Short mmCIF file of C-alpha atoms in Angstrom, two decimals:
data_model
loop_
_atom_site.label_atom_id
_atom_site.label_comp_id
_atom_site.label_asym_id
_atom_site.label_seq_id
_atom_site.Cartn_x
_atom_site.Cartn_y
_atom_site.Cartn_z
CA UNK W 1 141.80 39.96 -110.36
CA UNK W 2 142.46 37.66 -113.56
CA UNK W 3 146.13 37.37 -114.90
CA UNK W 4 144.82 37.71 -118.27
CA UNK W 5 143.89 41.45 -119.84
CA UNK W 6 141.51 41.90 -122.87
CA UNK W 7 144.36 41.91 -125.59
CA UNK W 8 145.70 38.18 -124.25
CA UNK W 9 142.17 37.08 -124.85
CA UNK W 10 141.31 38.26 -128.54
CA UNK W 11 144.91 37.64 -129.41
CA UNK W 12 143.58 33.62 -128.12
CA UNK W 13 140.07 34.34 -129.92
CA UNK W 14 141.58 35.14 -132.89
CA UNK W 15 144.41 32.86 -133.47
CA UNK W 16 144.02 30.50 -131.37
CA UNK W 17 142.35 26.73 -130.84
CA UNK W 18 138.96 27.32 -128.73
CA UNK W 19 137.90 24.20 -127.02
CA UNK W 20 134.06 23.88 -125.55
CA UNK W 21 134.30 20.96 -123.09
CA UNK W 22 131.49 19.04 -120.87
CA UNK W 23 131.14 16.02 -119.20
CA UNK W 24 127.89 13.81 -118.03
CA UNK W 25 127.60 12.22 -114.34
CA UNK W 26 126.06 9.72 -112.36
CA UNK W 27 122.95 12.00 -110.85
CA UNK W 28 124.17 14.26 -108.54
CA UNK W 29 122.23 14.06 -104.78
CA UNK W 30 120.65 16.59 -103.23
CA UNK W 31 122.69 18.56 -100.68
CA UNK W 32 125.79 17.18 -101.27
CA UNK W 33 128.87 19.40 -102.50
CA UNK W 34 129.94 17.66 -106.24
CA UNK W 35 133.70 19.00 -105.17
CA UNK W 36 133.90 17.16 -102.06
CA UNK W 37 131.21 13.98 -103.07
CA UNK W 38 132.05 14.64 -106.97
CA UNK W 39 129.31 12.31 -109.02
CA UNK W 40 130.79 9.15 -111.44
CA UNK W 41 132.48 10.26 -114.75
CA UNK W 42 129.83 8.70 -117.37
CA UNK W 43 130.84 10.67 -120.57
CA UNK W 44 132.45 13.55 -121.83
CA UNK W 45 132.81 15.68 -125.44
CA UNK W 46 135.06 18.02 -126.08
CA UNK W 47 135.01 20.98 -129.16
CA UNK W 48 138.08 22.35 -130.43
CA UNK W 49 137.21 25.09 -133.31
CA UNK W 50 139.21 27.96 -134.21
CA UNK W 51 136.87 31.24 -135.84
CA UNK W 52 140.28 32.32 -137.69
CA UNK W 53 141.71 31.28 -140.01
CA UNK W 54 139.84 28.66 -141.71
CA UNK W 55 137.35 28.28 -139.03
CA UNK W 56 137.94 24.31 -138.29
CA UNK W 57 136.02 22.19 -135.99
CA UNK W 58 137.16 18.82 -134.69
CA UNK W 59 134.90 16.62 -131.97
CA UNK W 60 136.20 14.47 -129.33
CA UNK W 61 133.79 12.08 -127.60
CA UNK W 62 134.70 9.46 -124.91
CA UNK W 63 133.54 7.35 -121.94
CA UNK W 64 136.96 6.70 -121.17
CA UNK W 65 138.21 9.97 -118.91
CA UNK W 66 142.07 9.14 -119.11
CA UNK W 67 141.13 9.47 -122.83
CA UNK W 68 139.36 12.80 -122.96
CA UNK W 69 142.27 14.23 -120.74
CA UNK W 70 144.75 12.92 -122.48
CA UNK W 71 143.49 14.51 -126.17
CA UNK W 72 142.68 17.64 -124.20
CA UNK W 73 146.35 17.62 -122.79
CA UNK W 74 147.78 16.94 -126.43
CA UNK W 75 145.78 19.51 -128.55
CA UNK W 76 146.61 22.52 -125.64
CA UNK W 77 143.89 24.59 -126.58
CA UNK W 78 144.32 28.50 -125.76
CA UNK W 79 140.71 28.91 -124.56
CA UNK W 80 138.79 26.58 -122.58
CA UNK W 81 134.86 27.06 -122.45
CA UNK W 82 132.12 25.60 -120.30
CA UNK W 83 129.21 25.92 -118.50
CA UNK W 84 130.04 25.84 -114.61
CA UNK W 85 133.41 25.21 -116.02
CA UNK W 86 135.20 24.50 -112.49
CA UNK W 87 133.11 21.26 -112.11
CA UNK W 88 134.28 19.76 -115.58
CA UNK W 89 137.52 20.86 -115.07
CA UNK W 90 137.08 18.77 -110.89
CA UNK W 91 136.05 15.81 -113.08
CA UNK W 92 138.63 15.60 -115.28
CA UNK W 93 141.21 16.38 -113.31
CA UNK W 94 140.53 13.97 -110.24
CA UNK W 95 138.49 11.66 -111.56
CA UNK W 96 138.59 9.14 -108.38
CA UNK W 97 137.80 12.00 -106.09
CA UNK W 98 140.49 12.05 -103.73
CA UNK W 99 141.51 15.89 -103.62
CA UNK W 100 139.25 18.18 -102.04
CA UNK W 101 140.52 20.73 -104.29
CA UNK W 102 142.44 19.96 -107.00
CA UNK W 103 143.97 23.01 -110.22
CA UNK W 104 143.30 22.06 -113.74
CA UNK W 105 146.91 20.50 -114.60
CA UNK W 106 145.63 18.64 -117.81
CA UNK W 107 146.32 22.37 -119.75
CA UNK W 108 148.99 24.24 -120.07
CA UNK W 109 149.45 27.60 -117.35
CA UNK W 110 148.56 30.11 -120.07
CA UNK W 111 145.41 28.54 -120.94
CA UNK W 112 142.28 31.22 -120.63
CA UNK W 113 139.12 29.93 -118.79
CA UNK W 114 135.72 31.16 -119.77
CA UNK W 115 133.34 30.05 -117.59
CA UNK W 116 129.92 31.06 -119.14
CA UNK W 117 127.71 30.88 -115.89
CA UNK W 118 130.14 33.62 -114.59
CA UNK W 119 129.65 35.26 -118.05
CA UNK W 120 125.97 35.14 -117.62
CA UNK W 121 125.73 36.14 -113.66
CA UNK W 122 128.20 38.70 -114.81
CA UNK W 123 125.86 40.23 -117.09
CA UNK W 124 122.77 40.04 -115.65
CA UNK W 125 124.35 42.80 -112.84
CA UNK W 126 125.14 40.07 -110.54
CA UNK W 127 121.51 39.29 -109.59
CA UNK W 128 121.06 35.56 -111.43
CA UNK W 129 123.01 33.47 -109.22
CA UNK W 130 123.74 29.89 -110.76
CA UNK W 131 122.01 30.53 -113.91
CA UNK W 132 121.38 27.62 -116.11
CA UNK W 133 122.41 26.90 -119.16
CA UNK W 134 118.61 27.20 -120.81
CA UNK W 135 118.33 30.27 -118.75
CA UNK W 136 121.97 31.99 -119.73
CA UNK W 137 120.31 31.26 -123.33
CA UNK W 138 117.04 33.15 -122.83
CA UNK W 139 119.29 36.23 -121.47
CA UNK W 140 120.99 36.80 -124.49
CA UNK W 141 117.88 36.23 -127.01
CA UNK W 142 119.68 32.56 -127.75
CA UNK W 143 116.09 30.46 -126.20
CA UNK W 144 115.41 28.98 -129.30
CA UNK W 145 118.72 26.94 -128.78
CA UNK W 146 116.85 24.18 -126.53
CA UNK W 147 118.29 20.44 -125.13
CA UNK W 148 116.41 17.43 -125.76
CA UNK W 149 112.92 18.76 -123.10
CA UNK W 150 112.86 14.66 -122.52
CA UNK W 151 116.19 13.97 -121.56
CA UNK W 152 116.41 16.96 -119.44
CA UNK W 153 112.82 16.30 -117.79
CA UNK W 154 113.75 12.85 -116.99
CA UNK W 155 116.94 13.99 -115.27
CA UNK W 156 115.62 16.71 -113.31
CA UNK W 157 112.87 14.21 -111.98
CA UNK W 158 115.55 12.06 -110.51
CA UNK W 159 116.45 9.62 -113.55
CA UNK W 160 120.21 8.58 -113.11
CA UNK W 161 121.62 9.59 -116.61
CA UNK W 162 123.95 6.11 -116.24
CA UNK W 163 120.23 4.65 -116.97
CA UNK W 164 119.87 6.19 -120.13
CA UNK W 165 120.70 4.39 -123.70
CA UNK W 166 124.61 5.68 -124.21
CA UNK W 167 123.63 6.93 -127.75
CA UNK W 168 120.93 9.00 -125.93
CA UNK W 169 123.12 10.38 -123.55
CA UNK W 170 125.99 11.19 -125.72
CA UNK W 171 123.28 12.83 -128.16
CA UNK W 172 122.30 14.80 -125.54
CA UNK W 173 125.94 15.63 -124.33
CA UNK W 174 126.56 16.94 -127.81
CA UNK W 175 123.76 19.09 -127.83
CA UNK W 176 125.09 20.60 -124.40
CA UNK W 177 128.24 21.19 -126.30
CA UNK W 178 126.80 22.73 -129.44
CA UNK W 179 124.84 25.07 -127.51
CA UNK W 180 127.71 26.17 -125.05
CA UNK W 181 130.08 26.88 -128.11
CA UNK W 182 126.84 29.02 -129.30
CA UNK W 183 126.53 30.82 -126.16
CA UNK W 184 129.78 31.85 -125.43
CA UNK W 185 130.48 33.32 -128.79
CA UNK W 186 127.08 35.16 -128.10
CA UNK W 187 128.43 36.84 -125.12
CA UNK W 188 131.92 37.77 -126.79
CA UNK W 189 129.68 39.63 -129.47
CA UNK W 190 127.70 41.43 -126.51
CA UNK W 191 130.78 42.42 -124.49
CA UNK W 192 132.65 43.77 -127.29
CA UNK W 193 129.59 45.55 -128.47
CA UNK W 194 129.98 47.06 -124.64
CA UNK W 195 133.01 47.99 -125.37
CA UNK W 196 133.48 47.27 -121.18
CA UNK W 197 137.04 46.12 -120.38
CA UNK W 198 135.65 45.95 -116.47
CA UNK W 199 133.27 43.01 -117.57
CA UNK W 200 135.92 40.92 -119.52
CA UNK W 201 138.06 41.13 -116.17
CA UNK W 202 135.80 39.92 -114.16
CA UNK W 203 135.04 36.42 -115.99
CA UNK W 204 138.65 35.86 -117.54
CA UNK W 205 139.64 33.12 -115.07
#
């Protein structure tokens, strides 16, 4: 059951600082767990926009980890977004590896997570398990929002991102970002249009 109810959240949507985050890795093997073996920190970006008032957007972008948790620390966003959120969050918050579990301390306790791979399995009636981000896109008529195909080829083929050019992989970071923020806000619009508390519940973290 989350701690949060539906008011806490719009009253956060509305006036509050929303902050898309994701991070890039070393390639991630094969039947290994990434909480247990987590992958190298390569890069991460980070999105803080607010949709009122004034509707301002700010980017953060860093190879550095201590630096992207220390400007998500200091800007204490009210909503944090991503996609498989809990892995990001792993990252950033034990970046050697050395907890096998480990709560996201770099945010404050009334921070709301929104997790949009929950969001998606969520509303697809529990039957798309894992659902990828190009996938959660295509489910809520969002599939023309697409990732660099080349990047994305290369890395499902077994291409270690840490190989790639670092203004390729932090262009293709951004567009991971851009697209997130995108497909979050599209499942807000859906659930409200629901008007289904039960749903909202069930992916507040």
């Amino acid at each position: 059951m989350s701690k949060y109810n539906l008011d806490d959240f719009h009253k956060a949507l509305d006036g509050g600082t929303i902050c898309v985050l994701d991070v890039e890795t070393t390639l991630i093997e094969r039947g290994k767990s990434v909480f247990c073996e987590p992958p190298r920190y390569l890069v991460g970006e980070t999105l803080m926009y607010t949709l009122f008032p004034g509707r301002k957007t700010k980017c953060f972008c860093s190879n550095d980890v201590y630096k992207l948790r220390d400007t998500l620390a200091s800007t204490n966003p009210d909503i944090v977004v991503g996609h498989n959120l809990p892995f990001d969050l792993k990252l950033l918050n034990d970046p050697l590896g050395l907890a096998r579990a480990s709560r996201p301390t770099i945010f404050n306790t009334n921070c709301i997570y929104w997790d949009t791979s929950v969001a998606a399995y969520m509303m697809s009636g529990q039957t798309h398990k894992f659902p990828s981000l190009e996938k959660s896109l295509v489910d809520v008529g969002l599939g023309h929002l697409s990732k660099d195909s080349e990047v994305s080829e290369a890395i499902k083929a077994g291409t270690c991102p840490s190989t790639l050019h670092s203004n390729i992989l932090e262009r293709y970071l951004h567009q991971d970002v851009l697209i997130t923020k995108e497909l979050f806000n599209k499942q807000v619009e859906i659930l409200n249009d629901r008007r289904d508390k039960s749903f909202f519940n069930l992916v507040l973290q």
